[in-house]
Each structure stands twice: as structure tokens, then as C-alpha cells.
Amino acid sequence: MALIQNPFDHDLPSADTPRVHVQLDGKWEEVPRGLNVIEVARRFGKLIPHYCYHPKLSIAGNCRMCLFEMGTPKLGPERKPILDGEGRPELQWMPRPQIACATTAFEGLGIRTGSPLVESCQKGVMEFLLANHPLDCPICDQAGECKLQEHAFDYGKGRSRFGEEKVRKPKRVDIGPRILLDDERCILCTRCIRFAREIADDDCLGITERGGYNRLSIYPDKRFTSNYSLNTADICPVGALTTKDFRFRMRVWFLKETESICVDCATGCNVTIGSREGFVHRLTPRVNEAVNSHWMCDQGRLGFHPIHSKHRVLEPARRAETGLFPGEWPFVLRQVAESLRKQNPSSLALLVSARLTNEELFLVQRLRDLLRGESEIFTEVVPRKGVADGLLRSDDLNPNSQGARILGIGADGEKLPELRKGIEEGKIRALFCLHEDAVGAGVPEEMLERLSLLVWQGILADKTCEKAHWVLPGASFAEKSGSMVNRAGRVQRLQRAIPTPGRAKEDVWILQGLILALGGEDLGQGGPDVFSKMAAATPAFQGLTWAGLGDQGAPLPA
Amino acid sequence: MAEIGTAKGPAAEHRIILRYADEPDYTTDIDCYLRHGGYEQLRKALSMEPAAIVAEVKASGLRGRGGAGFPTGTKWGFIDHAKNQKPVYLLCNADESEPGTFKDRQIIYKDPHQLLEGMIISSYANRAHLAYIYIRGEMVRGAQILERALAEARAKNFLGENILGSGYDLDMFVFRGAGAYICGEETGLIESLEGKRAYPRIKPPYFPAVLGLYLCPTIVNNVETLCNVKHIVEMGGAAYAKIGTPNNTGTRIWCVSGDVRRPGYFEYDGGAITMGELLYDVCGGIRDGNRLKAVIPGGSSAKVLRAGETYRIRRKNSQGTMEEVEMKLEDLPLDFDTIAASGSMSGSGGIIVMDHTRDMVECLNNLSAFYAHESCGQCTPCREGALWMHKILDRMAEGEGRPEDPQLLLDLAEQIAGRTICAFGEACSWPVESFVAKFREEFEAKAAKEHERLQPAC
Ligand SMILES: Cc1cc2nc3c(=O)[nH]c(=O)nc-3n(C[C@H](O)[C@H](O)[C@H](O)COP(=O)(O)O)c2cc1C
Ligand code: SF4
Ligand code: SF4
Ligand code: SF4
Ligand code: FES
């Protein structure tokens, strides 16, 4: 069950649904009773082309692209099906095509997906859809992932008989803070309307005008402000709805796709990172029925931009009187390790982010063990509280609080006030911030000046970075591989999509370097390597393997 | 000037529904209705079991007068009252927007209580406690008349709680339509009544009798259909079934418009009069001594019939066996089955007559303009096709036809019919299909005249 309740799950009948036999293009197959015919075909590798059907939305039946030829069992004298030589019912075929999206499997249903009648229907619908379409593919963001293009290629006639003036409709309609509408491209499938109504609970879209002048509109004086508005750009089969963020940025066929997860909250929506030449251009939700189903929130989707900020820290550096001086990694790591070792463990504190991966947290744990000696080292994470929206967004904005808990890093931020007190009282004299800003976490800036050692590891320069004695540039979520545990206890993988910029390094590499410099053991070079060591050493992860997590993740072993 | 109104032709009208409508001193108030025996059938009906009324309607053979001619008793039988837990609604389809049809408004404007009585009986028979009259938005006066009639009926306890002491409760409201033809399609009507855009619903699963208004079982019937129920209760289903011919029982109101001397509406027993008799004897023949060219027999969506055509009609003869007879257009008896056998339909009873002066391209363009404007635009073939066909026809009518136009029109019509959500798909493509097929030479001639308009006049 996804963490969001879908109003419909046409593709997921419950496991105990009785099975029935349907004839699909001449072959008898067994499927759950009541399964949508588009899904029946999909299960056997056949595509019934469609536009308006979406497995998670109500059935509209308006595009007519999914017309198929439907057969029903021929009935004999006692209203019993007549059986053929093999004991299968003989079928009679309805003269009228039916829509697959509104037909569900029953015993003896016949489905023809490619008969001459079906092909003629598909050609007809394609011709109609293209008649008034602007055909501005060269300047349309959807080109390359457009269902109209794809189906025109696969099912269309290849030429148009339309010799009239096309209907003109509004273009570049600003319907919301993050989304734009091109009415001429809209094929009026109403997917977006149904999404806004049924899932985003922001019923603000509708159709106005009559007949061929129909157009998608937003209610007067309303804006599509939902935090889920951008999902409509994903489900829009054409380029009618585009995100302001990605519009005109990159042709989609140039994008490298990397399967990863969103790190903007503890839900961990599965995403595809679209990147090119070291630059992330967009995130799109990736289907995971145990997490986000087909969706993600706008905040999470757009949250990646800071990774390309000009405030990215790009070089390892040491602070001298006159400012930061870049250094070479081996030297810097050795120096930092040395400085850390010199500290009395009871005066050392680690401020760790619950946005780190399990692997990074595991290395922090190991590093702490190496440094600790007799006394405990103060370790805490910085909590981030948001508001759960009842859909996907969690009230925990750290993506890996669960992982931190499992690996014994911090206490959900409860001890955070002690950090300030410790520094104030002079008990804490050294601080290592990992992807966290001590100032943001409540330590006044001038207090940081009292520290004899301040090490900062992160990606974006912040107040702590400005005071740090050592600066270690780390990696953003898109630049590393690793795992996190979401709020439902699902272990999921991040995958590296782009290289780290400048001389920044993956955090696993940095932490590993410190551990080695302190004489610790080699725990592997990348996320996947470390994962197996971590899984072996951590009871809560026992039995999990990196490969076994796959692209859908796995629940924590019970 | 053609005189509009009733005509007493050789085959005299048999007015049941319109019996009093045009009497000089007949008024729309309830007292007048009561003086003419009004609400007596309601009393009778309330003393019967609802199921018994349904049985009478089944026995009467009554078929829907809204266009499709669906047997009313069968429709009512779709609701399984033993199983049903939800409220049942009865809706009167008074949207009457099919071009060429103007019968329902005669009833509403002249004899509203007859409709109310028919509806109350039908509601009782279907165990509905709430009924609506969905009236075409443009019929403002009609809505006012119905509102007054409802108030009068309520005051006399023909409506409301415990009607006439029977224990049966019913309330009824008038709902004014939203000014679109598609609001007459029954599921579009239901959506509109629910306050939404009148987008017809997909069937399956949204058959009104199962998932109708607010997804409850709902009966939708035409005005004329519901009025007939009153008379079925009065005379009994078996006696009613004797009117007209088998399967075409009762009377029908034919609305004749177009190029005849005396257009109007006429009520005849099913099959009692032929097309020729109606046009020549009743309506005084073609205007200005012109010749008949074509007839659309059942509202603008019906396929056109061309003068001079002959049809091979299969029908049951008096011995009950099937026979095939050849008939001219003028000989077609006006009923559901014969008109259907001629390849068209008697639909809503709107007979549109065109004489030899009519340009068929212009005529079809006129119809296609209507359909392009009235398509709800929900499903692809109808939304795009209706407008496209109109653009082609408009261009042809303007003298800019192209040789490929006639075939293209036929192809487009074929790509629409049978592939849409509602029967509007057929409604907009059948005229095109039949006009182009039957008057191909006229369309070919227009098609050849490319850019005629742009040539210099000399
Ligand atoms: C496009 C379209 C328009 C229609 N308009 C009307 C109408 O205006 N009045 C009407 O009674 N039926 C109309 N119908 C037929 C109704 O859908 C429905 O069949 C009828 O109201 C049922 O009543 P009946 O069984 O009494 O005929 C229309 C159907 C279609 C497809
Ligand atoms: S904007 Fe896109 S999703 Fe919305 S109706 Fe148009 S084509 Fe469908
Ligand atoms: S709900 Fe959370 S995990 Fe999902 S997209 Fe939004 S911020 Fe990311
Ligand atoms: S056939 Fe036409 S009128 Fe009917 S639902 Fe489709 S678009 Fe609307
Ligand atoms: S997918 Fe079935 S009609 Fe659109």
C-alpha cells in the first residue's frame, strides 16, 4: 500500500480476487476478475493505446483511443455457453467497438487489440486528435515523451486530410505558480482535472466552451496552487501542461535517467533524476506502490536546485588568519584526522545530519568509535519539523531520521540544547559539523569562535562554514549512492546521477579517508561497498543486500 | 402564408395526448384540468399496486417518445425493487431541442397538468419520492407554467406528503436546462441536474436505471411518454395496445416543418397514416406548387429519405409471418418500425420537408452547424469530427469545394458513428452520411467548383 491513498487502483486488484479466463488476441489467459482490460493486455505485454485512462484516476472514457473489439460467450439453448473442442467458450464479437478502459475482465471475455476494426478506430481517433493540434513539436517540451507523438507514429495514418483552418486557443496560460497551460496542445483527456479533484483535493480545473472549441480552464480568480500541481505535467499525455521550472531547459532525449529518491522529507518518494553533463534538470516521480505510487510533491520535485547553487563549496580548505586556503585532499584529511585525535573525546561534539545516507552515518559511527577512548562523544542530529499534508509529505523533513535512529546517531535532536550549553560552559571545545549548520541549530555565531577546532563538511556555505577551521566539500544527494530508511521503514537507494563538482567528494570517501588516517579499517570505497559491511554489522539491516534493494527498496527485516 | 396549426385531413387525427390542448376555452390552470376529469387517473393509480402499473405499461407496449423508442415498461423493469436500497428518482426529459421537434412544448404550454398527472403516476409506479422536470433553458414561459401547475397540485395534495390519503409521498421540481442540446441526452441531463457540465456518461457502467442521478436508480422519460402513462392507467394496457399497430402502439405526435403548405403537429395512431397522406392531405402538399425533394422523418439526426426512393420493408403480415414489401417514400406508414426499416428512424417525430428548390449542401451545412455547435466536446471523434465536417460543408457551400470533399465527409462520418460516448455521435454523422450518399451528384458538383468564388465575374 502506498503512503498516499489513491481513489482508484485499476491496476492493482486485491490478491484474493478470483481468477477468470479471457481470450486475448486468440490466446486464453487467466487474470483476476474485474481487472481493467488495458491492464489485462499490459500484463501480457500488449499495449492498448490510451490517453485519458490512468490507473489511479476515475474512468473518463473520452479519448476513444482504447477502442477494442469485444467478444462474449455464445449462449446455447439453456443460456449456457457453447464450448469448442478444447472446452473453451465459443465467442461472438460485438459489431461496435468498446472502450477497454471501461471494460473489466469476466469469464469468457474476448479481446481483440489489433483487428482491422480496431486499427481503423485508432487511425480515426489519431486523425481527429491531430486535426486541430498545433503540431509544434520542435518547440514543445513534451516532444520525445509525448503520447500523441508516439501513438501518431505507431497507430496514425502518417498524413492528414485536414485542410481547414485550425481552431485557435489560448497559449501560455498562467494557471498556477509553477505550471503553464497551452490550450492548443491539450487533447482534453481531463486527466489533470481528475487529478486535481480526486488526488490533490484542489478541484480548480475544468472545461469551458463548446464542442470543438472546448478548452481546459481554471476557475476564474483561482490558481492551481496545490503542492502537487506538477504531477499534472507528468500525467498530461501531451505538452499542454508544462512546469515553469523545466520549460525550455532541455530536450528530454538528452537526459540521462537515474533512479533515485527524493530527500526532501521522510517519505522518500521514488524519483527519476534527469541530468545531462553533470547538471540535474529535473526530478520526476517514479512509480513505487509501497511509497509514493505515481506522485510526488512540488516542493520535493523542485528541491534539487541548491545543488547547482553558486554557494556550493568546491574545494577542501583550511582557515588561516587571512581566510580560507585550498588544500590537497590527502593533506587535509590527514590534518583533520590529527586534529580530531588530539581532542579530548569528552570535549568533542559531532553535529550530524539526518539527511546523510545510512552508509555515511555508519562511517560516522565508526569514526566516533575510533575517537572515543574512554568517554562518550556528544553526537546529535538536527530535527526538521514540517507539516504532514495527509498525502505524501511527512512532518519530518529529514529523509533519514529512521536510519540515524537505527545507527545510533543522535537522539532525534532532543539533546541539541546541550550542545550550546556545552560550548558556552567550555565543556565542548571541538565540533565536527556534517552537513549541518551549528548556527542554524542554535549555537550563536560568536560562540563558535571559542572552539579550538571547528570542522565543517557540507555542500552549501553557511554561517558555520564561514567560521570553520577546516572545510570539507561533500556531495549532494544526486552525486552519491547510498541508502536511506523512509518513514514507513523502507530501505531505499539513492543513485549517483552526476559527478561531484569541483574537488568536492562523496561523503563516504571523505569519512573513509578520515577513518583510514586514524588507523581504522577499510570499509569500502563507495555506498554499495559500505552497505554490505553495514548490513553485516547492524542487526536492523541484517540480510539486506545492495542489489536486493533494487529500484523499489525493501522493508526493514522484521 | 401557410397557416400553422391543426388540419383536418382525410385521415382524421386521433388526439389522446393533445385532446384538449387546442380547445378554445381550455386553460392551463388546475380547475380547468379538473373539470376535464383531471387527476382521476391518479386516484385510480394510487389504489393499485406500483407493480401492477408497471405491468400495465408493459402490456401497453408503450415505447419512448424521446427518440430511441425504447419500451417504457422494460425500462421501468430494470429497477429491482426487491434488492434496491437507494432512493429512486424520476426525471422528465423536457429538454426538447432536436431540430424539427415541437411536440413536448405543446403539452407543457397548453396542458401542464396532464404531464404532472402522468409523472406522479409514473413516480408512484417506480417508487420514486422525488421527481424533476428538466426543461429546456430557453422555454422560460414553459418553466413558469409548470411552476404554477406544481404549486396548484401541491395545494390540492396531488403532490407532497400522503398524497390523497394514500400514504405515498412525492415532491417534484422544475429544473431549467443550461441551454445546450446535449442536456437532452439522458446521462448528460443527469450530470446537468447534478450541477455539472452536461457531459454524457459512459455506459456501461452508468446506466440511469442502475447508476443515475446521484448514482441512484433513475428513470428518465420524455414528456410525451409520461403523458401516455396516464392514458394507459385509464384504459388499461391491453386496450391501449390495440391503438396503432403491434409494436407501434398508442398515438404519436408528428411535427411537420419545412416546405409544406400547412406545417404543424398532428396526433395519429401508430402506423395509421402514411408519409404521403400526412404531407399531401394533412399538410396541404408542398409549398408554392413545388416538388418534394427530401424528408427527414424523425428529427434532424435521422437519416434523410429522398423523394422517389423505394424501400424493401420486412414486416409481419396479418398471419404473423414475415413478408417483404416494396414501398415508395409516400407509402411508408408512420410508425417506429417501418421508418426504421426504411433505413432511418421516426425518432422524436420531427418531420422536416425539403422541396426541389433546396440546395442539399446548404441544408446539410445548416444541420452540421447545429451539431458542431452542440457537441459537448467530451469525446474525440465527435468533438473534432463535428466541427471538421461543418468546416468542409461551409467551405463547399461558399463555392470552395474540393474534389475530395464528398468522400472525406463520408469517411469522417464513418469514423464517428458507433465510436463515441453518446448517441450524439450518430446524430451528427447520420445526416452527413445519408445526405452525401443520397445526393452525391449535388455534392460532387459543389466539390468540383474549387475557388469559384475567387474567379473574376465577367
Ligand atoms: C444528443 C441527444 C439528445 C437528446 N435530446 C432529447 C430531448 O431533447 N428530449 C428527449 O426526450 N429525449 C432526448 N434524447 C433521448 C434521451 O437520451 C432519452 O433516450 C429519452 O429521454 C428517454 O425517454 P423515452 O424513453 O421516454 O424516450 C436525446 C438523446 C441524445 C443522444
Ligand atoms: S492539459 Fe493535458 S492532462 Fe489536462 S486535459 Fe489537456 S491533455 Fe489532458
Ligand atoms: S512528499 Fe516528501 S519525499 Fe515525497 S516528494 Fe515531497 S518532499 Fe519528497
Ligand atoms: S458523442 Fe459528442 S455529445 Fe456525446 S459525449 Fe461525445 S462529444 Fe459529447
Ligand atoms: S483510454 Fe479509454 S477512452 Fe480514453
PDB file of C-alpha atoms in Angstrom, chain B residues 231-431:
ATOM      1  CA  HIS B 231     -53.995   7.128 -20.511  1.00  0.00           C
ATOM      2  CA  ILE B 232     -52.665   3.616 -20.059  1.00  0.00           C
ATOM      3  CA  VAL B 233     -53.930   3.676 -16.479  1.00  0.00           C
ATOM      4  CA  GLU B 234     -57.251   4.984 -17.734  1.00  0.00           C
ATOM      5  CA  MET B 235     -57.882   2.426 -20.460  1.00  0.00           C
ATOM      6  CA  GLY B 236     -55.679  -0.430 -19.284  1.00  0.00           C
ATOM      7  CA  GLY B 237     -52.575  -1.676 -21.002  1.00  0.00           C
ATOM      8  CA  ALA B 238     -54.358  -4.195 -23.186  1.00  0.00           C
ATOM      9  CA  ALA B 239     -56.807  -1.639 -24.555  1.00  0.00           C
ATOM     10  CA  TYR B 240     -54.003   0.842 -25.166  1.00  0.00           C
ATOM     11  CA  ALA B 241     -52.067  -1.820 -27.050  1.00  0.00           C
ATOM     12  CA  LYS B 242     -54.939  -2.055 -29.504  1.00  0.00           C
ATOM     13  CA  ILE B 243     -54.339   1.519 -30.618  1.00  0.00           C
ATOM     14  CA  GLY B 244     -51.966   1.628 -33.539  1.00  0.00           C
ATOM     15  CA  THR B 245     -50.190  -1.445 -34.830  1.00  0.00           C
ATOM     16  CA  PRO B 246     -48.343  -4.157 -32.872  1.00  0.00           C
ATOM     17  CA  ASN B 247     -45.053  -2.817 -31.523  1.00  0.00           C
ATOM     18  CA  ASN B 248     -46.128   0.699 -32.540  1.00  0.00           C
ATOM     19  CA  THR B 249     -48.932   1.136 -30.074  1.00  0.00           C
ATOM     20  CA  GLY B 250     -50.667   4.297 -28.991  1.00  0.00           C
ATOM     21  CA  THR B 251     -50.654   7.581 -30.806  1.00  0.00           C
ATOM     22  CA  ARG B 252     -47.726   9.633 -31.934  1.00  0.00           C
ATOM     23  CA  ILE B 253     -47.437  13.338 -32.371  1.00  0.00           C
ATOM     24  CA  TRP B 254     -45.800  14.179 -35.686  1.00  0.00           C
ATOM     25  CA  CYS B 255     -44.305  17.617 -36.047  1.00  0.00           C
ATOM     26  CA  VAL B 256     -44.142  18.697 -39.661  1.00  0.00           C
ATOM     27  CA  SER B 257     -41.969  21.620 -40.636  1.00  0.00           C
ATOM     28  CA  GLY B 258     -40.352  22.891 -43.777  1.00  0.00           C
ATOM     29  CA  ASP B 259     -41.685  23.204 -47.286  1.00  0.00           C
ATOM     30  CA  VAL B 260     -45.313  22.159 -46.864  1.00  0.00           C
ATOM     31  CA  ARG B 261     -48.320  24.430 -47.106  1.00  0.00           C
ATOM     32  CA  ARG B 262     -49.599  23.792 -43.600  1.00  0.00           C
ATOM     33  CA  PRO B 263     -46.895  22.766 -41.197  1.00  0.00           C
ATOM     34  CA  GLY B 264     -47.913  21.808 -37.672  1.00  0.00           C
ATOM     35  CA  TYR B 265     -48.252  18.984 -35.226  1.00  0.00           C
ATOM     36  CA  PHE B 266     -50.656  16.117 -35.661  1.00  0.00           C
ATOM     37  CA  GLU B 267     -51.544  13.194 -33.469  1.00  0.00           C
ATOM     38  CA  TYR B 268     -52.263   9.861 -35.119  1.00  0.00           C
ATOM     39  CA  ASP B 269     -52.393   6.250 -34.106  1.00  0.00           C
ATOM     40  CA  GLY B 270     -49.134   4.431 -34.739  1.00  0.00           C
ATOM     41  CA  GLY B 271     -48.963   3.454 -38.405  1.00  0.00           C
ATOM     42  CA  ALA B 272     -52.391   4.951 -39.134  1.00  0.00           C
ATOM     43  CA  ILE B 273     -51.212   7.421 -41.717  1.00  0.00           C
ATOM     44  CA  THR B 274     -48.620   7.302 -44.461  1.00  0.00           C
ATOM     45  CA  MET B 275     -45.943   9.866 -45.152  1.00  0.00           C
ATOM     46  CA  GLY B 276     -47.753  10.841 -48.351  1.00  0.00           C
ATOM     47  CA  GLU B 277     -51.092  11.314 -46.630  1.00  0.00           C
ATOM     48  CA  LEU B 278     -49.518  13.424 -43.932  1.00  0.00           C
ATOM     49  CA  LEU B 279     -47.607  15.650 -46.323  1.00  0.00           C
ATOM     50  CA  TYR B 280     -50.186  15.975 -49.088  1.00  0.00           C
ATOM     51  CA  ASP B 281     -53.569  15.538 -47.455  1.00  0.00           C
ATOM     52  CA  VAL B 282     -52.956  16.810 -43.952  1.00  0.00           C
ATOM     53  CA  CYS B 283     -50.311  19.436 -44.574  1.00  0.00           C
ATOM     54  CA  GLY B 284     -51.686  20.570 -47.906  1.00  0.00           C
ATOM     55  CA  GLY B 285     -48.797  19.406 -50.054  1.00  0.00           C
ATOM     56  CA  ILE B 286     -45.529  21.051 -50.961  1.00  0.00           C
ATOM     57  CA  ARG B 287     -45.494  24.852 -50.800  1.00  0.00           C
ATOM     58  CA  ASP B 288     -45.771  27.021 -53.868  1.00  0.00           C
ATOM     59  CA  GLY B 289     -46.562  24.040 -56.057  1.00  0.00           C
ATOM     60  CA  ASN B 290     -43.011  22.800 -55.748  1.00  0.00           C
ATOM     61  CA  ARG B 291     -41.916  19.194 -55.894  1.00  0.00           C
ATOM     62  CA  LEU B 292     -40.867  17.129 -52.898  1.00  0.00           C
ATOM     63  CA  LYS B 293     -37.136  16.512 -52.745  1.00  0.00           C
ATOM     64  CA  ALA B 294     -36.368  15.001 -49.401  1.00  0.00           C
ATOM     65  CA  VAL B 295     -37.781  14.270 -45.972  1.00  0.00           C
ATOM     66  CA  ILE B 296     -36.048  13.869 -42.657  1.00  0.00           C
ATOM     67  CA  PRO B 297     -38.552  11.693 -40.823  1.00  0.00           C
ATOM     68  CA  GLY B 298     -37.582  11.789 -37.152  1.00  0.00           C
ATOM     69  CA  GLY B 299     -35.819  14.932 -36.069  1.00  0.00           C
ATOM     70  CA  SER B 300     -32.627  16.316 -37.543  1.00  0.00           C
ATOM     71  CA  SER B 301     -30.488  13.344 -36.520  1.00  0.00           C
ATOM     72  CA  ALA B 302     -32.499  10.883 -38.576  1.00  0.00           C
ATOM     73  CA  LYS B 303     -31.180   9.851 -41.954  1.00  0.00           C
ATOM     74  CA  VAL B 304     -32.722  11.727 -44.843  1.00  0.00           C
ATOM     75  CA  LEU B 305     -35.146   9.996 -47.228  1.00  0.00           C
ATOM     76  CA  ARG B 306     -35.077  11.044 -50.867  1.00  0.00           C
ATOM     77  CA  ALA B 307     -38.228  11.516 -52.916  1.00  0.00           C
ATOM     78  CA  GLY B 308     -38.578   8.771 -55.490  1.00  0.00           C
ATOM     79  CA  GLU B 309     -36.745   6.191 -53.408  1.00  0.00           C
ATOM     80  CA  THR B 310     -38.274   2.814 -52.851  1.00  0.00           C
ATOM     81  CA  TYR B 311     -37.650   0.699 -49.793  1.00  0.00           C
ATOM     82  CA  ARG B 312     -37.843  -3.004 -49.218  1.00  0.00           C
ATOM     83  CA  ILE B 313     -39.625  -3.262 -45.902  1.00  0.00           C
ATOM     84  CA  ARG B 314     -39.709  -6.508 -43.969  1.00  0.00           C
ATOM     85  CA  ARG B 315     -42.674  -6.688 -41.693  1.00  0.00           C
ATOM     86  CA  LYS B 316     -45.064  -9.089 -40.043  1.00  0.00           C
ATOM     87  CA  ASN B 317     -48.247  -9.592 -42.023  1.00  0.00           C
ATOM     88  CA  SER B 318     -51.650 -10.320 -40.591  1.00  0.00           C
ATOM     89  CA  GLN B 319     -50.858 -14.065 -40.423  1.00  0.00           C
ATOM     90  CA  GLY B 320     -47.891 -13.281 -38.216  1.00  0.00           C
ATOM     91  CA  THR B 321     -45.264 -14.378 -40.747  1.00  0.00           C
ATOM     92  CA  MET B 322     -42.590 -12.104 -42.153  1.00  0.00           C
ATOM     93  CA  GLU B 323     -43.080 -10.627 -45.570  1.00  0.00           C
ATOM     94  CA  GLU B 324     -41.105  -8.195 -47.634  1.00  0.00           C
ATOM     95  CA  VAL B 325     -42.897  -5.433 -49.484  1.00  0.00           C
ATOM     96  CA  GLU B 326     -41.629  -2.664 -51.686  1.00  0.00           C
ATOM     97  CA  MET B 327     -42.764   0.816 -50.728  1.00  0.00           C
ATOM     98  CA  LYS B 328     -42.345   4.300 -52.043  1.00  0.00           C
ATOM     99  CA  LEU B 329     -41.467   7.095 -49.649  1.00  0.00           C
ATOM    100  CA  GLU B 330     -45.027   8.375 -49.763  1.00  0.00           C
ATOM    101  CA  ASP B 331     -46.412   4.953 -48.858  1.00  0.00           C
ATOM    102  CA  LEU B 332     -44.426   4.496 -45.688  1.00  0.00           C
ATOM    103  CA  PRO B 333     -46.816   4.209 -42.753  1.00  0.00           C
ATOM    104  CA  LEU B 334     -45.619   6.474 -39.964  1.00  0.00           C
ATOM    105  CA  ASP B 335     -44.516   4.353 -37.059  1.00  0.00           C
ATOM    106  CA  PHE B 336     -41.307   3.228 -35.371  1.00  0.00           C
ATOM    107  CA  ASP B 337     -40.673   0.013 -37.256  1.00  0.00           C
ATOM    108  CA  THR B 338     -41.414   0.924 -40.866  1.00  0.00           C
ATOM    109  CA  ILE B 339     -39.359   4.101 -40.761  1.00  0.00           C
ATOM    110  CA  ALA B 340     -36.541   2.120 -39.158  1.00  0.00           C
ATOM    111  CA  ALA B 341     -36.851  -0.488 -41.913  1.00  0.00           C
ATOM    112  CA  SER B 342     -36.523   2.269 -44.494  1.00  0.00           C
ATOM    113  CA  GLY B 343     -33.063   2.937 -43.086  1.00  0.00           C
ATOM    114  CA  SER B 344     -33.921   5.964 -40.999  1.00  0.00           C
ATOM    115  CA  MET B 345     -35.827   6.438 -37.757  1.00  0.00           C
ATOM    116  CA  SER B 346     -39.001   8.057 -36.565  1.00  0.00           C
ATOM    117  CA  GLY B 347     -37.023   9.344 -33.573  1.00  0.00           C
ATOM    118  CA  SER B 348     -38.683  12.282 -31.945  1.00  0.00           C
ATOM    119  CA  GLY B 349     -41.376  12.599 -34.592  1.00  0.00           C
ATOM    120  CA  GLY B 350     -39.978  15.734 -36.198  1.00  0.00           C
ATOM    121  CA  ILE B 351     -40.635  15.526 -39.928  1.00  0.00           C
ATOM    122  CA  ILE B 352     -38.626  18.057 -41.932  1.00  0.00           C
ATOM    123  CA  VAL B 353     -39.663  18.542 -45.531  1.00  0.00           C
ATOM    124  CA  MET B 354     -37.437  19.913 -48.295  1.00  0.00           C
ATOM    125  CA  ASP B 355     -38.692  20.818 -51.762  1.00  0.00           C
ATOM    126  CA  HIS B 356     -36.833  20.816 -55.077  1.00  0.00           C
ATOM    127  CA  THR B 357     -35.567  24.360 -54.639  1.00  0.00           C
ATOM    128  CA  ARG B 358     -33.409  23.314 -51.717  1.00  0.00           C
ATOM    129  CA  ASP B 359     -29.669  23.023 -52.121  1.00  0.00           C
ATOM    130  CA  MET B 360     -28.724  19.860 -50.272  1.00  0.00           C
ATOM    131  CA  VAL B 361     -25.231  21.114 -49.482  1.00  0.00           C
ATOM    132  CA  GLU B 362     -26.763  24.187 -47.850  1.00  0.00           C
ATOM    133  CA  CYS B 363     -29.307  22.072 -45.988  1.00  0.00           C
ATOM    134  CA  LEU B 364     -26.674  19.716 -44.643  1.00  0.00           C
ATOM    135  CA  ASN B 365     -24.413  22.603 -43.792  1.00  0.00           C
ATOM    136  CA  ASN B 366     -27.228  24.094 -41.765  1.00  0.00           C
ATOM    137  CA  LEU B 367     -27.594  20.860 -39.811  1.00  0.00           C
ATOM    138  CA  SER B 368     -23.864  20.432 -39.408  1.00  0.00           C
ATOM    139  CA  ALA B 369     -23.581  23.944 -37.994  1.00  0.00           C
ATOM    140  CA  PHE B 370     -26.049  22.904 -35.340  1.00  0.00           C
ATOM    141  CA  TYR B 371     -24.170  19.746 -34.480  1.00  0.00           C
ATOM    142  CA  ALA B 372     -20.775  21.435 -34.467  1.00  0.00           C
ATOM    143  CA  HIS B 373     -22.183  23.967 -32.025  1.00  0.00           C
ATOM    144  CA  GLU B 374     -23.947  21.431 -29.836  1.00  0.00           C
ATOM    145  CA  SER B 375     -21.351  18.680 -29.474  1.00  0.00           C
ATOM    146  CA  CYS B 376     -20.405  18.642 -25.831  1.00  0.00           C
ATOM    147  CA  GLY B 377     -16.818  18.170 -26.913  1.00  0.00           C
ATOM    148  CA  GLN B 378     -16.118  15.414 -24.470  1.00  0.00           C
ATOM    149  CA  CYS B 379     -15.042  12.637 -26.781  1.00  0.00           C
ATOM    150  CA  THR B 380     -12.538  12.954 -29.551  1.00  0.00           C
ATOM    151  CA  PRO B 381     -14.392  11.757 -32.667  1.00  0.00           C
ATOM    152  CA  CYS B 382     -17.490  13.860 -32.115  1.00  0.00           C
ATOM    153  CA  ARG B 383     -15.711  16.961 -30.840  1.00  0.00           C
ATOM    154  CA  GLU B 384     -13.228  17.108 -33.692  1.00  0.00           C
ATOM    155  CA  GLY B 385     -15.354  15.442 -36.343  1.00  0.00           C
ATOM    156  CA  ALA B 386     -18.500  17.526 -35.980  1.00  0.00           C
ATOM    157  CA  LEU B 387     -16.579  20.764 -36.395  1.00  0.00           C
ATOM    158  CA  TRP B 388     -14.421  19.431 -39.194  1.00  0.00           C
ATOM    159  CA  MET B 389     -17.451  18.238 -41.187  1.00  0.00           C
ATOM    160  CA  HIS B 390     -19.060  21.602 -40.695  1.00  0.00           C
ATOM    161  CA  LYS B 391     -15.960  23.427 -41.900  1.00  0.00           C
ATOM    162  CA  ILE B 392     -15.870  21.313 -45.040  1.00  0.00           C
ATOM    163  CA  LEU B 393     -19.568  21.857 -45.714  1.00  0.00           C
ATOM    164  CA  ASP B 394     -19.324  25.542 -45.051  1.00  0.00           C
ATOM    165  CA  ARG B 395     -16.482  25.809 -47.483  1.00  0.00           C
ATOM    166  CA  MET B 396     -18.399  23.812 -50.091  1.00  0.00           C
ATOM    167  CA  ALA B 397     -21.439  25.994 -49.621  1.00  0.00           C
ATOM    168  CA  GLU B 398     -19.208  29.029 -50.141  1.00  0.00           C
ATOM    169  CA  GLY B 399     -18.150  27.643 -53.504  1.00  0.00           C
ATOM    170  CA  GLU B 400     -14.747  26.452 -52.445  1.00  0.00           C
ATOM    171  CA  GLY B 401     -15.384  22.734 -52.601  1.00  0.00           C
ATOM    172  CA  ARG B 402     -12.589  20.355 -53.386  1.00  0.00           C
ATOM    173  CA  PRO B 403     -12.882  17.097 -55.316  1.00  0.00           C
ATOM    174  CA  GLU B 404     -12.025  15.006 -52.268  1.00  0.00           C
ATOM    175  CA  ASP B 405     -14.706  16.574 -50.068  1.00  0.00           C
ATOM    176  CA  PRO B 406     -17.644  14.183 -50.565  1.00  0.00           C
ATOM    177  CA  GLN B 407     -15.571  11.097 -49.835  1.00  0.00           C
ATOM    178  CA  LEU B 408     -13.862  12.811 -46.932  1.00  0.00           C
ATOM    179  CA  LEU B 409     -17.246  13.660 -45.432  1.00  0.00           C
ATOM    180  CA  LEU B 410     -18.316  10.039 -45.697  1.00  0.00           C
ATOM    181  CA  ASP B 411     -15.064   8.823 -44.168  1.00  0.00           C
ATOM    182  CA  LEU B 412     -15.294  11.239 -41.274  1.00  0.00           C
ATOM    183  CA  ALA B 413     -18.906  10.325 -40.573  1.00  0.00           C
ATOM    184  CA  GLU B 414     -17.883   6.677 -40.501  1.00  0.00           C
ATOM    185  CA  GLN B 415     -15.057   7.465 -38.088  1.00  0.00           C
ATOM    186  CA  ILE B 416     -17.542   8.971 -35.639  1.00  0.00           C
ATOM    187  CA  ALA B 417     -20.661   6.811 -35.600  1.00  0.00           C
ATOM    188  CA  GLY B 418     -20.518   3.963 -33.114  1.00  0.00           C
ATOM    189  CA  ARG B 419     -17.283   5.143 -31.536  1.00  0.00           C
ATOM    190  CA  THR B 420     -18.462   7.842 -29.165  1.00  0.00           C
ATOM    191  CA  ILE B 421     -19.747   8.105 -25.623  1.00  0.00           C
ATOM    192  CA  CYS B 422     -23.289   9.047 -26.520  1.00  0.00           C
ATOM    193  CA  ALA B 423     -25.638   8.832 -29.465  1.00  0.00           C
ATOM    194  CA  PHE B 424     -24.761  12.360 -30.500  1.00  0.00           C
ATOM    195  CA  GLY B 425     -22.020  10.694 -32.494  1.00  0.00           C
ATOM    196  CA  GLU B 426     -24.656   9.059 -34.658  1.00  0.00           C
ATOM    197  CA  ALA B 427     -26.843  12.158 -34.541  1.00  0.00           C
ATOM    198  CA  CYS B 428     -24.148  14.273 -36.151  1.00  0.00           C
ATOM    199  CA  SER B 429     -22.852  11.707 -38.612  1.00  0.00           C
ATOM    200  CA  TRP B 430     -26.042  10.094 -39.895  1.00  0.00           C
ATOM    201  CA  PRO B 431     -27.264  13.227 -41.653  1.00  0.00           C
TER     202      PRO B 431
END
